[in-house]
mmCIF file of C-alpha atoms and ligand atoms in Angstrom:
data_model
loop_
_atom_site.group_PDB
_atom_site.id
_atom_site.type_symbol
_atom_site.label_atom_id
_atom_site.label_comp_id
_atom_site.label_asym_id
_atom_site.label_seq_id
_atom_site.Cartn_x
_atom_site.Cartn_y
_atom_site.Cartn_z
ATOM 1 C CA UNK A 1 66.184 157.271 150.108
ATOM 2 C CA UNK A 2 65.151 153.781 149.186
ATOM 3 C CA UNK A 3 67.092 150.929 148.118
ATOM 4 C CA UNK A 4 67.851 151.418 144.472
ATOM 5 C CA UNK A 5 66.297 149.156 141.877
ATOM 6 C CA UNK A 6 68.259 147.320 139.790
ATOM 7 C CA UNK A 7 66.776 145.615 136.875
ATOM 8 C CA UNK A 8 68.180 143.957 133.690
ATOM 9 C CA UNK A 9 66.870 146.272 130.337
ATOM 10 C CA UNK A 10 64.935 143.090 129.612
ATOM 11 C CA UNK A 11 63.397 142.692 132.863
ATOM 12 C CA UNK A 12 62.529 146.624 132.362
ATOM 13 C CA UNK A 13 61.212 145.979 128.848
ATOM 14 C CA UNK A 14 58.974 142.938 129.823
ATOM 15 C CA UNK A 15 57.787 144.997 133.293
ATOM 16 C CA UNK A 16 57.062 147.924 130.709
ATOM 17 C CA UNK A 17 54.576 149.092 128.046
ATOM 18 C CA UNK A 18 56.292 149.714 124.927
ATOM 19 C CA UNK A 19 55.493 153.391 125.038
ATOM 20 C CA UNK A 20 56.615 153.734 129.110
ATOM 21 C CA UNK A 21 59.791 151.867 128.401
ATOM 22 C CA UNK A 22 60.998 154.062 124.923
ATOM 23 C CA UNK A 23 60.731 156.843 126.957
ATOM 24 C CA UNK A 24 61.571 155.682 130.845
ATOM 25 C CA UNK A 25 64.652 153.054 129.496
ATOM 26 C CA UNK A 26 65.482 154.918 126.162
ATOM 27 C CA UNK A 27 65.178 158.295 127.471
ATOM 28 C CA UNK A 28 62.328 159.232 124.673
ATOM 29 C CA UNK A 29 60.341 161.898 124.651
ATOM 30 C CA UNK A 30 56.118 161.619 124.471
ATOM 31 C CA UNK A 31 54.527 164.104 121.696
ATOM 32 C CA UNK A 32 53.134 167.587 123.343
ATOM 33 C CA UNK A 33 50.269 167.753 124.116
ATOM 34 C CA UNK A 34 49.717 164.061 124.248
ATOM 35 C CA UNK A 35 50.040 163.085 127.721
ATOM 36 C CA UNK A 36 47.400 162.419 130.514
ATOM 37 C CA UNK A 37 49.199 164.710 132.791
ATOM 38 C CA UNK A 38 49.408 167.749 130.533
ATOM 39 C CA UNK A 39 46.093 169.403 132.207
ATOM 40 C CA UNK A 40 45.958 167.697 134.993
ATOM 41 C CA UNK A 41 44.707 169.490 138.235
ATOM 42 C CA UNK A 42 44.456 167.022 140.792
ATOM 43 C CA UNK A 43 45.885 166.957 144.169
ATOM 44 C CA UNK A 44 48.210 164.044 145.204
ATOM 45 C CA UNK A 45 51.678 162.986 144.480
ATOM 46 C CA UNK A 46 52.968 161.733 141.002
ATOM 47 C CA UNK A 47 55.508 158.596 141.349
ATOM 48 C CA UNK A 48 58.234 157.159 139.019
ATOM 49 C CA UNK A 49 56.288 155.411 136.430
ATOM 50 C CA UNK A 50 59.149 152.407 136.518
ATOM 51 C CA UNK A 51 60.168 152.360 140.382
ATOM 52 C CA UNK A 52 57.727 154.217 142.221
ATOM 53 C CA UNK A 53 59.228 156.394 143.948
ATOM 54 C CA UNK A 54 58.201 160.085 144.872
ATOM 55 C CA UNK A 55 58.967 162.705 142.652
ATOM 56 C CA UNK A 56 56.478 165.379 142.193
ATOM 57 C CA UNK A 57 53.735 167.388 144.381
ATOM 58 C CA UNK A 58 50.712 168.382 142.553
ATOM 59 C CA UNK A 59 51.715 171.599 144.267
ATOM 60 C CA UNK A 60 54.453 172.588 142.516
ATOM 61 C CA UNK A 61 52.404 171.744 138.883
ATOM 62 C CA UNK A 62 52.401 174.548 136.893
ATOM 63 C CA UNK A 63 50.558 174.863 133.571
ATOM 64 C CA UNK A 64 53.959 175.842 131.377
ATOM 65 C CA UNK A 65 52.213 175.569 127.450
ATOM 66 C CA UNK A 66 54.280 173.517 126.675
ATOM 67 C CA UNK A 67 52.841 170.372 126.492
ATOM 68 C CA UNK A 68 54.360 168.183 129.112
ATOM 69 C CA UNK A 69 53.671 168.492 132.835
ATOM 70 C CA UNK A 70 55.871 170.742 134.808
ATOM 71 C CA UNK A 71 56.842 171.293 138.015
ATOM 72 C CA UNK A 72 58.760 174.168 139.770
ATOM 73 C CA UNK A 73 60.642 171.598 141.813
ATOM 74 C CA UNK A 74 60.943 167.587 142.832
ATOM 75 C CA UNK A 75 59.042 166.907 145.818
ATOM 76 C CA UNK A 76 61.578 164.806 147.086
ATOM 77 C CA UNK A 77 64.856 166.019 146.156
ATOM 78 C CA UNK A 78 67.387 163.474 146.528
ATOM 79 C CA UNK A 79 64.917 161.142 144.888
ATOM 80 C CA UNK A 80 65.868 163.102 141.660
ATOM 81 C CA UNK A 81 69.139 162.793 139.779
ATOM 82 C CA UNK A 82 70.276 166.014 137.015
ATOM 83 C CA UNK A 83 72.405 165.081 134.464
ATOM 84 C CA UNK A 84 73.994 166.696 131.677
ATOM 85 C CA UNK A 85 72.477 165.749 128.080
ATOM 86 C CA UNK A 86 74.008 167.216 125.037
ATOM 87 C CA UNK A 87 72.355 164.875 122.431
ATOM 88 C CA UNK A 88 70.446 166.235 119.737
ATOM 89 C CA UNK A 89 72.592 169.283 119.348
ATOM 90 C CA UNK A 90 71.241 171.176 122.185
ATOM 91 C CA UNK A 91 72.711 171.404 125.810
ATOM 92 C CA UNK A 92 70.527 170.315 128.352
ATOM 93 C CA UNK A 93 69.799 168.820 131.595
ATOM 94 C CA UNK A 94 68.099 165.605 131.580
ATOM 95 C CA UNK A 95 66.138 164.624 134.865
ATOM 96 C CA UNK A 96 66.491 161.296 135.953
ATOM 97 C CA UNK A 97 64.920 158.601 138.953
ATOM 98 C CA UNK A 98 67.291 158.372 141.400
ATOM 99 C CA UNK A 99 66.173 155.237 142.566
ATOM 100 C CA UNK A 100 66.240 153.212 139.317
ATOM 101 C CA UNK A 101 67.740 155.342 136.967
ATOM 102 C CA UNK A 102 64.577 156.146 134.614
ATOM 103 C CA UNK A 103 64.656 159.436 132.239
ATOM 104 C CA UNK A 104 61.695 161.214 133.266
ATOM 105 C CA UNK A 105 62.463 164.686 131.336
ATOM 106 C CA UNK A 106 64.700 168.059 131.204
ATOM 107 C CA UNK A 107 64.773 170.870 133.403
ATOM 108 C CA UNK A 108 64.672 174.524 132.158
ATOM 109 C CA UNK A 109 65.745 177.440 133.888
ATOM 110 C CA UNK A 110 62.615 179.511 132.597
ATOM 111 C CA UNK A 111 60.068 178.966 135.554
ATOM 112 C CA UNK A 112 57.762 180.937 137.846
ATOM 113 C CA UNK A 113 58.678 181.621 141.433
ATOM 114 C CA UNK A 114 61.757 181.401 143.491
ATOM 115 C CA UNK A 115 63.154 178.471 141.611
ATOM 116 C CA UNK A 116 63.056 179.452 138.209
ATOM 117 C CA UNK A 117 63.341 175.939 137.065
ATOM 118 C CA UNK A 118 60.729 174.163 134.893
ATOM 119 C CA UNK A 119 60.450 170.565 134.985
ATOM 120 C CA UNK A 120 59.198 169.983 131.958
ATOM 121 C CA UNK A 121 58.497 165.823 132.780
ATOM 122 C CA UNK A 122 56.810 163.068 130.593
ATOM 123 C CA UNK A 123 53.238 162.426 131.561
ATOM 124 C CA UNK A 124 53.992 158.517 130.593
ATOM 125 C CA UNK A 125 57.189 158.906 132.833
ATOM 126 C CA UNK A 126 54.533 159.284 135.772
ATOM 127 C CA UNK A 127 51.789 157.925 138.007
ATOM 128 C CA UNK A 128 49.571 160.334 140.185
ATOM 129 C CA UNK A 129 48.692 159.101 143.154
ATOM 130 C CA UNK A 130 45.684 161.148 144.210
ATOM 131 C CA UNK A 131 45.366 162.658 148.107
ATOM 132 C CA UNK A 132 42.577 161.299 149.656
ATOM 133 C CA UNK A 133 39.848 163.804 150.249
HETATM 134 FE FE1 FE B 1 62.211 155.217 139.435
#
């Protein structure tokens, strides 16, 4: 893996959008249905919207209904840190850059295929970088 960033919150809130740092620094959550990834169908590879790093194929994209892109599994595993979350009364597991330490999402265990996982990731939490055709 990469070096690990390490940034101040304010040098993460000035490097930031307001909308990409409530949700990559204050582990929010974008509305359904609202993101630019939701529908998404291009090939390529989506990056930590904060770091950069490589999370997600466009392979493993799955359209879920939900709302939020999801994924059937990181492309890069170790890039990826799981964490338990039990905030909001509910018990889940958050999914987290391993790199700089950015929420990106939650991961179900209600997916398609051999994984069964769903994760269900912020489009705003992301950057696609498209394969080259
Ligand atoms: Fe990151």
């Amino acid at each position: 893996m990469d070096e690990k960033v390490m940034k101040t919150e304010e040098e993460w809130r000035e490097s930031l959008p307001p909308e990409r740092y409530r949700v990559l620094r204050e582990a929010g959550t974008e509305p359904p249905f609202t993101g630019k990834y939701v529908h998404a169908k291009e090939d390529g590879m989506y990056h930590c919207g904060a770091c950069g790093a490589e999370l997600f194929s466009s392979d493993t994209k799955f359209d879920s209904g939900s709302g939020w892109p999801s994924f059937t599994e990181p492309a890069v595993a170790e890039n990826v840190e799981l964490r338990s979350d039990k905030s909001l009364f509910m018990r889940r597991t958050e999914v987290l850059c391993r790199r700089c330490g950015s929420h990106l999402g939650h991961v179900f265990d209600d997916g398609p295929g051999p994984t069964g996982k769903r994760f269900c990731i912020n489009s705003c939490s992301l950057d696609l970088e498209p394969a080259e055709k």
